[in-house]
Every structure is written in C-alpha cells, then in structure tokens.
mmCIF file of C-alpha atoms in Angstrom:
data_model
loop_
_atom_site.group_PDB
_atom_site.id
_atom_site.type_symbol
_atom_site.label_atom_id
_atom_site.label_comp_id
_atom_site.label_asym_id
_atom_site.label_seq_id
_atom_site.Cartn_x
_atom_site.Cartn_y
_atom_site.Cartn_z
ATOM 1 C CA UNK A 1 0.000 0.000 0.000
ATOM 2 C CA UNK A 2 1.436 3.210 -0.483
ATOM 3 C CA UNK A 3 2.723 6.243 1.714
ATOM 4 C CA UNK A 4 0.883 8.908 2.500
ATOM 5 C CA UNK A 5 4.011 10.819 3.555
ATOM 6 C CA UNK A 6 4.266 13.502 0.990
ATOM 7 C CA UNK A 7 7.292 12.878 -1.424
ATOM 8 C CA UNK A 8 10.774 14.689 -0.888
ATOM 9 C CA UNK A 9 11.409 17.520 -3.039
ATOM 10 C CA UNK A 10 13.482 16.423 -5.821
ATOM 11 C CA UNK A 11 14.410 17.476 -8.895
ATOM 12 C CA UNK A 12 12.547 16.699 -11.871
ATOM 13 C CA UNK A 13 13.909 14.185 -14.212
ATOM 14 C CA UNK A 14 13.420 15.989 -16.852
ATOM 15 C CA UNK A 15 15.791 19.089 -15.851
ATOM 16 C CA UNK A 16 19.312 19.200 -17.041
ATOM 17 C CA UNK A 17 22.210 20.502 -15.342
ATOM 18 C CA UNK A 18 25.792 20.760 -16.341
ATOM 19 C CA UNK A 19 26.411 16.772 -16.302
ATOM 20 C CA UNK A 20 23.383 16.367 -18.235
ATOM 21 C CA UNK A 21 19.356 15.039 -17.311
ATOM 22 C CA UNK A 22 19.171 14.442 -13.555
ATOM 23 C CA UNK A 23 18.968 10.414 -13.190
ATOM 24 C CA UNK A 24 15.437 11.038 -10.863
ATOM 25 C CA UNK A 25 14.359 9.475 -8.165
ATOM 26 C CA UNK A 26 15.618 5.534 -7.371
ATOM 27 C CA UNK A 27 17.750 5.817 -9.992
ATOM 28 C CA UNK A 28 21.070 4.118 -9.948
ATOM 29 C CA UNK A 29 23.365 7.265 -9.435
ATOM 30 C CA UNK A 30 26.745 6.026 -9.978
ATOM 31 C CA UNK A 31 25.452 4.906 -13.245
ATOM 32 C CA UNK A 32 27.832 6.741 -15.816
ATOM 33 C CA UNK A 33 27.139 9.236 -18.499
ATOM 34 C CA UNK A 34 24.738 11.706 -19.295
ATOM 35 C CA UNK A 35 21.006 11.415 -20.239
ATOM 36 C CA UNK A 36 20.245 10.612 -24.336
ATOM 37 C CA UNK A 37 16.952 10.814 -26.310
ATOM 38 C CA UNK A 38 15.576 7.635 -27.165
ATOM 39 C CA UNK A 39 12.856 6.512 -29.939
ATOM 40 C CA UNK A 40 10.727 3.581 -28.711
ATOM 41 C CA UNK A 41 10.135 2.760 -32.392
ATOM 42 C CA UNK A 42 13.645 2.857 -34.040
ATOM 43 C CA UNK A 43 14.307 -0.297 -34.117
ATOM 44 C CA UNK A 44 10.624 -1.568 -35.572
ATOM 45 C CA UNK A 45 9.323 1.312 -37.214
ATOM 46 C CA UNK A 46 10.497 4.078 -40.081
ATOM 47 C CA UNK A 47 9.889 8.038 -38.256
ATOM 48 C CA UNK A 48 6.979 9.227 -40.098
ATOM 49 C CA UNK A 49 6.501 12.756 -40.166
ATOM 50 C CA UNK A 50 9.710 13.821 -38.066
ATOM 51 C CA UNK A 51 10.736 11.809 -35.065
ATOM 52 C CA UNK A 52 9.079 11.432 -31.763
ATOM 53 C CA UNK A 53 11.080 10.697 -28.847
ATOM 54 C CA UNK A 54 11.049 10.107 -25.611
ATOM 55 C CA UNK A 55 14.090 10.449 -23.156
ATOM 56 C CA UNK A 56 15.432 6.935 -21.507
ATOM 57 C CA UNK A 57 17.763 6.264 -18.853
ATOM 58 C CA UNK A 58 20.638 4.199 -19.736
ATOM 59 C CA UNK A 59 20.202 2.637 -16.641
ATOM 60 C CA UNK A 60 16.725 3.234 -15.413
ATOM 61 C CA UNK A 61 13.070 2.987 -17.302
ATOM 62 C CA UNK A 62 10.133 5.079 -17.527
ATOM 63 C CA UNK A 63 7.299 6.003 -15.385
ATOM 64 C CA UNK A 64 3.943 4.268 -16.586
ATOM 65 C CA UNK A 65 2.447 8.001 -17.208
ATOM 66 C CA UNK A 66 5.299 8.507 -19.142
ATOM 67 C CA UNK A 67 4.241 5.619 -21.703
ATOM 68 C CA UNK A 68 1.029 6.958 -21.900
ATOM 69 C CA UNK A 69 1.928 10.769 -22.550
ATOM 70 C CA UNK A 70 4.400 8.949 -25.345
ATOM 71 C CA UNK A 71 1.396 7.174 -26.462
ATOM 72 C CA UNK A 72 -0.845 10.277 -26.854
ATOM 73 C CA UNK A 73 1.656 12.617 -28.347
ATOM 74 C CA UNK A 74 2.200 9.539 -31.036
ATOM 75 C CA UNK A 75 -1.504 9.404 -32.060
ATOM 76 C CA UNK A 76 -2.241 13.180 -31.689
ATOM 77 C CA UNK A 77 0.609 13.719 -33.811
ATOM 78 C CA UNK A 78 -0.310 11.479 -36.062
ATOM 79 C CA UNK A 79 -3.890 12.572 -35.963
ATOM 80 C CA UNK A 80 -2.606 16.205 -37.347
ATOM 81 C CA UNK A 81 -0.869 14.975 -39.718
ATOM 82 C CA UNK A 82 -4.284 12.777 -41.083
ATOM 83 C CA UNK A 83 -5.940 16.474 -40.818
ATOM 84 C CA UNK A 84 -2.995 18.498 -42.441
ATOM 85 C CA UNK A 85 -3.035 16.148 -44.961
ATOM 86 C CA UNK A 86 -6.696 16.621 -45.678
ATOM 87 C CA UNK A 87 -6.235 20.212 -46.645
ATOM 88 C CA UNK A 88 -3.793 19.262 -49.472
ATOM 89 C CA UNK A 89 -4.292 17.689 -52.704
ATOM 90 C CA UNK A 90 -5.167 13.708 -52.571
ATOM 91 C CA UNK A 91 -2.452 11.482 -53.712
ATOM 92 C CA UNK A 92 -1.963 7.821 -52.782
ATOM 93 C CA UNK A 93 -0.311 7.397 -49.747
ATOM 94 C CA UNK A 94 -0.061 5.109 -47.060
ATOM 95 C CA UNK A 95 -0.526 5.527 -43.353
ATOM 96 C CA UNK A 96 0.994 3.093 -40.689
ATOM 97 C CA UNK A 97 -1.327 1.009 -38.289
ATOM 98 C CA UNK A 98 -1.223 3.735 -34.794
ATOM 99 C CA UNK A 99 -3.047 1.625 -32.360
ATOM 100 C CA UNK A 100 -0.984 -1.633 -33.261
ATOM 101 C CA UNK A 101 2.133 0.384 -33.267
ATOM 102 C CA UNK A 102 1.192 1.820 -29.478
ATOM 103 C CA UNK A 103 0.042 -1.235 -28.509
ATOM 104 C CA UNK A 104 3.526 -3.550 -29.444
ATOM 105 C CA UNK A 105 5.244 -0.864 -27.582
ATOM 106 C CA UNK A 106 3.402 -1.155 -24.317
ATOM 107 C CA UNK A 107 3.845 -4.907 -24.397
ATOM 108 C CA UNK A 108 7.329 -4.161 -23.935
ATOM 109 C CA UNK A 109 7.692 -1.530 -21.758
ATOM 110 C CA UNK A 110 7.813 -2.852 -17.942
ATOM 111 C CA UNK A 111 4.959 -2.783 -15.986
ATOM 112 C CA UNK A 112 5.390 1.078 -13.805
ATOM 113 C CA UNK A 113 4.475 -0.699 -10.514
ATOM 114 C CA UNK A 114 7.989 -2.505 -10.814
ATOM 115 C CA UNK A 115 9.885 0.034 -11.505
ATOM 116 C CA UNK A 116 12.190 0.805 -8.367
ATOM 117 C CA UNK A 117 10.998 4.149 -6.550
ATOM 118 C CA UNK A 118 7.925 4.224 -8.647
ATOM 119 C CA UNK A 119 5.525 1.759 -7.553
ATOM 120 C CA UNK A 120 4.910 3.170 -4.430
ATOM 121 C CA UNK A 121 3.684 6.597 -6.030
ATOM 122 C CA UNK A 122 1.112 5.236 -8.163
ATOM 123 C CA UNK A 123 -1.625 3.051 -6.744
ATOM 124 C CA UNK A 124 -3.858 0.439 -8.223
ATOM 125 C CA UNK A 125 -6.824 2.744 -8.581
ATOM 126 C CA UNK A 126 -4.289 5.657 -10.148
ATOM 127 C CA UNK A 127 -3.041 2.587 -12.509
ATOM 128 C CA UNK A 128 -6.630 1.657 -13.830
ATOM 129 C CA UNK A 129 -7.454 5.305 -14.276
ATOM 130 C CA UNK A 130 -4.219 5.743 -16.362
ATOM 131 C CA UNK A 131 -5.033 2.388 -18.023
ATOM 132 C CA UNK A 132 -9.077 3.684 -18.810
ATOM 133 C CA UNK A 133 -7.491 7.284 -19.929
ATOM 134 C CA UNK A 134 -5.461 5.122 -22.087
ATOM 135 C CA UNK A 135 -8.138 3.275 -23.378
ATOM 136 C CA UNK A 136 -10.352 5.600 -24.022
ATOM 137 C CA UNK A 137 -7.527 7.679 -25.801
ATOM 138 C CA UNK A 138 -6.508 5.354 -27.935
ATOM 139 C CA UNK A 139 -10.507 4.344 -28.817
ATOM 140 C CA UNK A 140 -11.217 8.335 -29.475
ATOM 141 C CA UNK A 141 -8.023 8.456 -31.551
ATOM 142 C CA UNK A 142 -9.152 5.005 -33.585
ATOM 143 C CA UNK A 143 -12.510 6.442 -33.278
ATOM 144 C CA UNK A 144 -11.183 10.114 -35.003
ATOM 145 C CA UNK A 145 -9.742 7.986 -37.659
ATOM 146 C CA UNK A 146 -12.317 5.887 -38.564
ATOM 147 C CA UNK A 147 -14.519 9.164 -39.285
ATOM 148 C CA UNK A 148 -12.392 11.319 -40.827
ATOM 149 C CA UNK A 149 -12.256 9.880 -43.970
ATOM 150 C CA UNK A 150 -8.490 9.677 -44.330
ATOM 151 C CA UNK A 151 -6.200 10.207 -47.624
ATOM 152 C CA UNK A 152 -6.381 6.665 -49.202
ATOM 153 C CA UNK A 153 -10.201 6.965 -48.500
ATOM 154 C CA UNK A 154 -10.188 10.574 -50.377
ATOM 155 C CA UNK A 155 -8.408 8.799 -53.078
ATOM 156 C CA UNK A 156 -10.923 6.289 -53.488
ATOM 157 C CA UNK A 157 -13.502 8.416 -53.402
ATOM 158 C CA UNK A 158 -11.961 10.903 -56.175
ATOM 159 C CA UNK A 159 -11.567 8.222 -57.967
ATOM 160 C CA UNK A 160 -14.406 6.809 -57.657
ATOM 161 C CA UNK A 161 -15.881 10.560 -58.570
ATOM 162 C CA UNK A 162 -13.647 11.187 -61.677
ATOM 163 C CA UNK A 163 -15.529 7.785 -63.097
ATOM 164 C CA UNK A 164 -18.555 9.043 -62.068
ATOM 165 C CA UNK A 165 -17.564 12.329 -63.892
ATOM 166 C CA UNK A 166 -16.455 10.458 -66.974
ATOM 167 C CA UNK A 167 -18.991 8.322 -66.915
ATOM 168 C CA UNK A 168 -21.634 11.045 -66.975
ATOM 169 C CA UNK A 169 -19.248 12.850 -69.996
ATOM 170 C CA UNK A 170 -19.796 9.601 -72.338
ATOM 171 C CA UNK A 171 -23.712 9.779 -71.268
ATOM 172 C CA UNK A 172 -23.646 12.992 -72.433
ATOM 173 C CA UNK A 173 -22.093 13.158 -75.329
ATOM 174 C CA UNK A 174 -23.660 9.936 -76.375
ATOM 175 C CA UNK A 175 -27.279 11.673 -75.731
ATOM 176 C CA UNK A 176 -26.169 14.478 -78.010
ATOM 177 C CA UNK A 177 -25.145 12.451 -80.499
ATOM 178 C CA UNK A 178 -28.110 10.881 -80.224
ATOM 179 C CA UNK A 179 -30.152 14.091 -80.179
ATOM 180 C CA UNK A 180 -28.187 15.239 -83.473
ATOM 181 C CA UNK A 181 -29.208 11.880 -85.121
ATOM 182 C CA UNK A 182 -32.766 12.109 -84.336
ATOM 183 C CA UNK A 183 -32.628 15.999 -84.932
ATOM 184 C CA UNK A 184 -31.001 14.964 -88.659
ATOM 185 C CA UNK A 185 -33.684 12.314 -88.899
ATOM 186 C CA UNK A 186 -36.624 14.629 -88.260
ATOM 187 C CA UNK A 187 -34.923 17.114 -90.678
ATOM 188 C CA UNK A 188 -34.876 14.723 -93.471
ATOM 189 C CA UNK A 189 -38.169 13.000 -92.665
ATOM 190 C CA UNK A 190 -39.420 16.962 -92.945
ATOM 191 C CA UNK A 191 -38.041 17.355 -96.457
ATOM 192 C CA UNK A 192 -39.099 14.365 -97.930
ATOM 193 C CA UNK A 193 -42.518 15.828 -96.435
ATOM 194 C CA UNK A 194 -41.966 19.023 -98.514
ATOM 195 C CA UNK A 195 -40.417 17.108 -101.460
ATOM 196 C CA UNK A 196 -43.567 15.126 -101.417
ATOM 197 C CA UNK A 197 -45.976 17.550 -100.789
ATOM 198 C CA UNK A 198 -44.537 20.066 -103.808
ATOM 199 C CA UNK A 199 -44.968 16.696 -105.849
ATOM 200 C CA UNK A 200 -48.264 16.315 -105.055
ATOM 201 C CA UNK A 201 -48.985 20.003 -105.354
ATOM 202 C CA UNK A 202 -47.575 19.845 -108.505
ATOM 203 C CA UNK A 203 -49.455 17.195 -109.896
ATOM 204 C CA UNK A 204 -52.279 18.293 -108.484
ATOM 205 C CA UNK A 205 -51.527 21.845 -110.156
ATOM 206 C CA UNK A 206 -50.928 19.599 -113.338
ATOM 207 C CA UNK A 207 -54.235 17.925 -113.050
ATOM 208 C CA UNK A 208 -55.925 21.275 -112.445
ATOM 209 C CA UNK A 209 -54.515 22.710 -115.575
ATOM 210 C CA UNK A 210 -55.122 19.848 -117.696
ATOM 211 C CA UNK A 211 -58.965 20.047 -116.703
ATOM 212 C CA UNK A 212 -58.956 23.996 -116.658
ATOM 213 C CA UNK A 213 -57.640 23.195 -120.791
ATOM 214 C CA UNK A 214 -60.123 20.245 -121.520
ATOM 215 C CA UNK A 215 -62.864 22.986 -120.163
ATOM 216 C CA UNK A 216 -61.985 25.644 -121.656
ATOM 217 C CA UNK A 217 -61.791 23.062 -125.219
ATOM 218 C CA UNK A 218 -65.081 22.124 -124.013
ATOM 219 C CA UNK A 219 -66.317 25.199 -124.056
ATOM 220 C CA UNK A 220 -65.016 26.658 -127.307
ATOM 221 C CA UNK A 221 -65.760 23.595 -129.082
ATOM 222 C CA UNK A 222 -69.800 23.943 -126.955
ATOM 223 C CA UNK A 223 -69.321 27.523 -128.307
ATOM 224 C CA UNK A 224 -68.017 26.969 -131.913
ATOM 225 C CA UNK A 225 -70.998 24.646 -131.784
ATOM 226 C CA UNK A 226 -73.329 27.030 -130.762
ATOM 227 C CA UNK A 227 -71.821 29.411 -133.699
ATOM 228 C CA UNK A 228 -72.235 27.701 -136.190
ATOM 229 C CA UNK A 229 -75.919 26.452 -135.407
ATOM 230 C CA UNK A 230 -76.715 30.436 -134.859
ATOM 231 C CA UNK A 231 -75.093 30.808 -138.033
ATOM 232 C CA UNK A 232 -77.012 27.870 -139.698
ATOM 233 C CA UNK A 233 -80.239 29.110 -138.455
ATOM 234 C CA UNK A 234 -79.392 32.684 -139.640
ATOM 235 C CA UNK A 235 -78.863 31.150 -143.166
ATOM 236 C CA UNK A 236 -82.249 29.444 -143.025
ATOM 237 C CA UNK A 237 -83.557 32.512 -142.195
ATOM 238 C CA UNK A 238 -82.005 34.534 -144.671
ATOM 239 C CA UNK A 239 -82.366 31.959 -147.136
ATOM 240 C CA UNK A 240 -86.386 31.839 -146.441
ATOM 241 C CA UNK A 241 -86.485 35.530 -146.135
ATOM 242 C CA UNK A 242 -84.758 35.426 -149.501
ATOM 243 C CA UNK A 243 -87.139 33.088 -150.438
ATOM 244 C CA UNK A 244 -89.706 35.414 -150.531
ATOM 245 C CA UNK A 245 -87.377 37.682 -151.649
ATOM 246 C CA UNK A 246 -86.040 36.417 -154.573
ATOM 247 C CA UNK A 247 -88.172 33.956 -157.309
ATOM 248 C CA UNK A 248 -87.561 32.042 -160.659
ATOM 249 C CA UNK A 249 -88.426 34.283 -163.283
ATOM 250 C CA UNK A 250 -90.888 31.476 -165.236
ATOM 251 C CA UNK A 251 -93.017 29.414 -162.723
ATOM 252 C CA UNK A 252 -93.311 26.430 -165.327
ATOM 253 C CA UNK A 253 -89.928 25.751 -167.255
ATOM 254 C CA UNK A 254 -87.690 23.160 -168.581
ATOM 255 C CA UNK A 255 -83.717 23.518 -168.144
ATOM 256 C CA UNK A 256 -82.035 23.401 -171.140
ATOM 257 C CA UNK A 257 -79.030 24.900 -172.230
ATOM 258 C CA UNK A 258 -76.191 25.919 -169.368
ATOM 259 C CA UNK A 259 -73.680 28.212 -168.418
ATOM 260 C CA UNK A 260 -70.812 27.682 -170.297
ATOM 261 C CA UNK A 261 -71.893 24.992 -172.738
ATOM 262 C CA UNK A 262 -70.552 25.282 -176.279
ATOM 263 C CA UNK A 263 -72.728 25.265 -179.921
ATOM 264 C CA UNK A 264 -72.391 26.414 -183.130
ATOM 265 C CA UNK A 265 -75.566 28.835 -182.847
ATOM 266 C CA UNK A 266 -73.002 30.460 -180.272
ATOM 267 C CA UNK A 267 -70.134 32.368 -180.849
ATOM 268 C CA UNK A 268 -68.557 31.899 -177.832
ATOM 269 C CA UNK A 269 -69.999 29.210 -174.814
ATOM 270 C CA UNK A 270 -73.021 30.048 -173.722
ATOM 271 C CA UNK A 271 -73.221 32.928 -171.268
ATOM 272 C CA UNK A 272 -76.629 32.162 -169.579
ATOM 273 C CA UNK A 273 -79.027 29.509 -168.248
ATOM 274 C CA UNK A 274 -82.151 29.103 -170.621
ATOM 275 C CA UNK A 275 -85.536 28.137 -169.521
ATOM 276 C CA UNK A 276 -87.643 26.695 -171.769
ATOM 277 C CA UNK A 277 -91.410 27.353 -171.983
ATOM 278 C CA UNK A 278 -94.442 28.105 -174.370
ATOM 279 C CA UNK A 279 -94.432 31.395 -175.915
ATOM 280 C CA UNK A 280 -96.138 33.948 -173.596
ATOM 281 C CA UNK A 281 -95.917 32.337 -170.684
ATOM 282 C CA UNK A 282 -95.075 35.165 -167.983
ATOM 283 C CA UNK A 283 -92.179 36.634 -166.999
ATOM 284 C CA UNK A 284 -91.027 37.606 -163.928
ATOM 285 C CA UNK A 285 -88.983 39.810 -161.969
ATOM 286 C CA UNK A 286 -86.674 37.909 -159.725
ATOM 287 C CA UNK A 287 -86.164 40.470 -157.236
ATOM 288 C CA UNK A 288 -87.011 44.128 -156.721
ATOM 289 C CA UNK A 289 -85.107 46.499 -158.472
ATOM 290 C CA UNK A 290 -84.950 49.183 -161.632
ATOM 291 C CA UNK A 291 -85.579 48.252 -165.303
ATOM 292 C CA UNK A 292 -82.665 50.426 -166.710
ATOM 293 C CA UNK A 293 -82.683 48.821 -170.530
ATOM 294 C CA UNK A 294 -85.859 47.705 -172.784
ATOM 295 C CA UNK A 295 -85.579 47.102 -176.751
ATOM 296 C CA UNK A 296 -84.364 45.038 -179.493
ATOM 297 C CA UNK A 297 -80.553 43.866 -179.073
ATOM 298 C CA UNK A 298 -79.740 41.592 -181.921
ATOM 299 C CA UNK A 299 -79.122 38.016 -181.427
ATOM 300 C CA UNK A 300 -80.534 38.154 -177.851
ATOM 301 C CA UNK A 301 -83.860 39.475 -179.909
ATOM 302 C CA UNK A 302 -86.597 41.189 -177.369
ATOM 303 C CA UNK A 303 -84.620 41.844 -173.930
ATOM 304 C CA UNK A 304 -85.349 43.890 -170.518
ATOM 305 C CA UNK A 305 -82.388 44.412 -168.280
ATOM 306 C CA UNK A 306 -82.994 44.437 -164.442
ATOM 307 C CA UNK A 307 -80.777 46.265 -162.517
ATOM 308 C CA UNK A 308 -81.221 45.331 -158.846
ATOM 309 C CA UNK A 309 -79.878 47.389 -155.686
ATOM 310 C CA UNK A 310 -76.268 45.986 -155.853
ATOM 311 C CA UNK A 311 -75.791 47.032 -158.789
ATOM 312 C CA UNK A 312 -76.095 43.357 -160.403
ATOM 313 C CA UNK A 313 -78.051 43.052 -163.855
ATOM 314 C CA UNK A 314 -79.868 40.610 -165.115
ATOM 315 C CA UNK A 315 -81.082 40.189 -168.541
ATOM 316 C CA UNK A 316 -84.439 38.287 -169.643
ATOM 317 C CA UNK A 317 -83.489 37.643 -173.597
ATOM 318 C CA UNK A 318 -85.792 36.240 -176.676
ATOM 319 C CA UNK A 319 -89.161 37.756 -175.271
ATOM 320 C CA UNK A 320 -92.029 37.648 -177.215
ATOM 321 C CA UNK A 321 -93.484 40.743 -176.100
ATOM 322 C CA UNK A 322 -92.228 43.310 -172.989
ATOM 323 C CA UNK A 323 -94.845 44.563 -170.457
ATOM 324 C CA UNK A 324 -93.180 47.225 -168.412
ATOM 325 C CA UNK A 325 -89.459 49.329 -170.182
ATOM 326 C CA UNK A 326 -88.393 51.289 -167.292
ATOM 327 C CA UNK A 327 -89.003 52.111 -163.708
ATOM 328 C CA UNK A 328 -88.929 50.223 -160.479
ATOM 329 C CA UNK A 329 -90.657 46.823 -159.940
ATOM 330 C CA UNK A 330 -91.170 44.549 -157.048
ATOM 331 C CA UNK A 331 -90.322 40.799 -156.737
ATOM 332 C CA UNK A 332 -92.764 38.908 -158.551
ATOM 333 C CA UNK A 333 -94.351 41.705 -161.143
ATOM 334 C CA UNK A 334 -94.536 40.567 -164.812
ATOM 335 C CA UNK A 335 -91.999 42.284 -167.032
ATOM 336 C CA UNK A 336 -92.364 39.882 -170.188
ATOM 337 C CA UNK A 337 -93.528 36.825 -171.658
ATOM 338 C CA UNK A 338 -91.544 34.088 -173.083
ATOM 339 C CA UNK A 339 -90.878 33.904 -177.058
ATOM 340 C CA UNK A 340 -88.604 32.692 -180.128
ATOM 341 C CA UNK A 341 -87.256 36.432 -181.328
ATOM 342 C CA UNK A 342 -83.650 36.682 -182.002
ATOM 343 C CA UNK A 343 -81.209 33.879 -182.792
ATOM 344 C CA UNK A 344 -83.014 30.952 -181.390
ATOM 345 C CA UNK A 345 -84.596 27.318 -182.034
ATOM 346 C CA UNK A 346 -87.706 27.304 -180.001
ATOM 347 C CA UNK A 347 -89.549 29.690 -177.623
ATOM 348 C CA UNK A 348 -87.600 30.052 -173.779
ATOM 349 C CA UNK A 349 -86.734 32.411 -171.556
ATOM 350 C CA UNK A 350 -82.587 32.836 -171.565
ATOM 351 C CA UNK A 351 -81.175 34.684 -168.125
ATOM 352 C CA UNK A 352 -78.065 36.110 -167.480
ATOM 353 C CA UNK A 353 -76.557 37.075 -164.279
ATOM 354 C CA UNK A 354 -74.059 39.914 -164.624
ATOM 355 C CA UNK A 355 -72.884 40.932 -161.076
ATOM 356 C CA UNK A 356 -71.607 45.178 -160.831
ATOM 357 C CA UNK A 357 -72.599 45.302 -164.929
ATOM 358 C CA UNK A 358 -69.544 43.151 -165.475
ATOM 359 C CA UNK A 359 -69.201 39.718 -167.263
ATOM 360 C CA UNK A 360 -72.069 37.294 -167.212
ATOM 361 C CA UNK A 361 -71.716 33.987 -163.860
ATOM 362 C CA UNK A 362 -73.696 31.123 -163.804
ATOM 363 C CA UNK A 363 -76.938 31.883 -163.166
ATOM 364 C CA UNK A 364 -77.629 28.695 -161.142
ATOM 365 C CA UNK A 365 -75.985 29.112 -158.024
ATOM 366 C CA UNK A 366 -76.188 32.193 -157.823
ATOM 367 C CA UNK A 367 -80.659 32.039 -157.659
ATOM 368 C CA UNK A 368 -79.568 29.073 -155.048
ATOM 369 C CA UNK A 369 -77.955 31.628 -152.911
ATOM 370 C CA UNK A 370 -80.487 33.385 -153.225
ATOM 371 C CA UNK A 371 -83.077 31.297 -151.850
ATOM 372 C CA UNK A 372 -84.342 29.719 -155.149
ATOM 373 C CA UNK A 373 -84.836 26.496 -155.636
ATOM 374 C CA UNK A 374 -83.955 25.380 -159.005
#
C-alpha cells in the first residue's frame, strides 16, 4: 500500500544541469554518463513525419504516465498529420497502423508498478485510471480515424468521382449524339414531307390545268358549236327571207341549155341559163329592183335588163313581147312573156346574171344563194 508521507522535493527528471538530465528518483546514481533521447520505435518502425522521442535512462526505465503521454503525443501527432493532410491535394499514400504500433510498444515496456521508486507513487486505482485514460484515448483516436475519412479513403472516393464524372461525360455526349441523329432524322423525314408535298402540289396543279384546258376546249368547241348552229339558223332565215325575196323568173320551165356549154348557134360558150317554156308564158322579176334597158338587141332578140340594188343586172333575152321598159318593180311583177325572137330554135326564156354590170356567172348558183330552188 502506499505512503501517505508527501514525497521529498526532488528534482525533476526531466531538468538538465551541467552533467546532463538528472537520473530522478531511485535511480542508480553512480550509473555513468549523461542522459540521451531515445525513440521507442527505431528499431521496428520508419519516423513518419519527423521523429518522436522520448528520453530513456541508460540505466533506469520510464514512469507508466510517461508511456502513456508517449502514447498520446504519437496518435495526436499522427492525428494532425491525417488532418494536415486533408487540406492538401489527394495522392496515394499510405498511413501506418497507430493503435498496433502503441500497442507492441506497451507490451514491452515494464509494468510502472515494478519500476524501483515508482511503484509506491502510483496506486492500483491511479493505474486503472491511467489504463481507462489510455483506453479511451486510444478508442477516441481510432474512433477520429475511422470518421475522418483519411487520404487513401479521399483517393478512393476521387476516384471513384472522376468515373462518375467520366462516366456522366460519355452519357452525355452519347445523348447528343443521339439528339443530333434524331434531330437529322426529323430534318430529313421533314423534307421528304416538302419534297412530297410540292410533288403532289404539282401534280395536283398539273391535273388542275389539264382540266382547266379540256374545259376551256369544251367550251369553245360547246361555243363553236353554238356558232355555227346560230349561223345555220341565220342562213335558213335569210335563205327563207330570200325566199320570198327572190323567185324564178318562169313558174313552169324546162332547163335546157347551161352556163358555159358550147354550140355552133353560139359564138362563144353560152353565157346564160335558158328556160324553156311556151311562148307567152309570164315573166317575172326575180327580185325588186330598176328596169334600166328595154328594146331590141340583136341576137338576144326582145330583152329587158334588171338592174337590182347591188348594182347586179340581169337580162331576160328572146321575149315575145315586154310589159313594163323602165321604172322600179317589185319581186314577182310581170316584165315579159316568153318567145322565139332573135337567134333561137324554139320559144324560152334565156337569163343572165351579170354581177356590178360586169361579165355574165352562172346563173344557177347564184338564184340558189339566193333562196331559189332550181
């Protein structure tokens, strides 16, 4: 059990005087030379971080609190250095085991209680304090470390980011890549729309044109049609207003002689269309007009000439007698009768056509024109 009798006043072990550290209390003093510093760890363990020692006696040991100040400087030491080397850039490094490190070296350290002069300062309850504080140092420290997430963990973990990182680069680049294809896919799927809609507008427009043309043929050809049955029915009209208009100059007659035929009686063809018919059968005026000429006139015997408003004469030759020689007549009044006079074989009428008072034209198609039927 220890002393309560407080201890002598001594010098501390830890002051130096002119031969060197004082050798403390129980110490062996005619133990020779001076105090050194001595590292626990040399012999086991490469310094990291600068060297921590601890002062030894050549001849003596340490004090059990000793060991455990040693102990705490050693992981609070080493616990800066975790946290200095947080605030610097990561790179791999690797950190030695602390609390297996602390613990060899208190296996072989000596227990404090058998220390000479030393046991009987420290009692059992003082020992398991020192031991818990101990304890509970060393659990804080492992504790501390297992938290803080050290520099191999940082490494891990910015690894483990920069894949993340280039992970999410590839997605990224392989959505906009995929983006630009489906952009260039709607682009082109849009211009074949357009392509194909301008093709269908254009045949459309082509369609549109081709049946704007067949209606407009339809209706030129419905109008052409329409023409010429106006103009057909204006010809009937004319032709029965002519009709009226315009007669045969005998109403009983057979044709003989024609335009143009040849004879010896003539001495030239013949220059009109003769009608043949008893002798005084009537003759008329085939259209209104002026009786400008009435008389004898040689081979054509008795003849009246009929100037009409167009200036066309015609002549009514080899008349037996002549019932009006001048003024105007209507269509239809009696001018002559028919007779042999004049160079001749047998009684008819003989009418010539002589359009502006010029040479004689067949007198057939021209009374057709005209609305006669003959």
């Amino acid at each position: 059990m220890a002393s309560n009798r407080p201890a002598p006043e001594a010098s501390s072990p830890y002051e130096l005087d002119d031969r060197g550290a004082f050798p403390g209390p129980g110490a062996d003093n005619n133990s020779d030379g001076p105090w050194e510093e001595w590292n626990p760890g040399e012999d086991s363990l490469r310094p990291v971080r600068g060297k921590h020692r601890v002062a030894r006696q050549r001849g003596g040991g340490l004090a059990r609190s000793g060991t455990v100040l040693g102990v705490g400087v050693i992981a609070a030491v080493g616990a800066g250095g975790m946290a200095t080397a947080e605030d610097r850039p990561p790179v791999p490094i690797s950190m030695p085991d602390i609390g297996g490190m602390a613990d060899d070296i208190s296996d072989k350290l000596p227990d404090a209680k058998s220390l000479p002069g030393i046991g009987d300062l420290i009692s059992d309850s003082d020992a398991n304090e020192g031991a818990d504080s101990a304890a509970s140092a060393n659990a804080a420290s492992a504790a501390s470390a297992a938290d803080s997430p050290g520099p191999l963990s940082r490494t891990t973990q910015t690894g483990t980011n920069a894949g993340e990182a280039l992970r999410s680069r590839i997605l990224q680049q392989a959505d906009a890549q995929q983006g630009a294809a489906e952009q260039e896919a709607r682009e082109a799927a849009e211009q074949a729309a357009i392509q194909q809609a301008a093709k269908e507008a254009a045949t459309q427009q082509k369609a549109a044109e081709k049946a704007a043309a067949a209606k407009e043929a339809a209706e030129l050809e419905a109008k052409r049609k329409a023409e010429e049955a106006a103009r057909q029915k204006a010809e009937a009209e004319r032709l029965a207003k002519l009709a009226k208009s315009f007669i045969a100059p005998v109403s009983s007659y057979t044709l003989t002689a024609s335009f143009g035929q040849a004879g010896d009686r003539w001495a030239a063809d013949h220059t009109g269309q003769d009608f043949a018919a008893p002798t005084g059968t009537p003759v008329k005026a085939v259209h209104s007009g002026t009786i400008t000429q009435a008389g004898w006139a040689g081979s054509y015997g008795y003849r009246i000439v009929l100037t009409l408003d167009d200036g066309t004469e015609l002549w009514f030759c080899h008349l037996s007698s002549m019932v009006k020689t001048s003024g105007k007549v209507d269509t239809g009044d009696v001018i002559g009768r028919v007779g042999a006079t004049g160079n001749v074989t047998g009684p008819h009428l003989h009418l010539e056509v002589r359009p502006g008072a010029g040479d004689p034209i067949d007198p057939m198609p021209w009374l057709r024109d005209h609305g006669v039927n003959v």
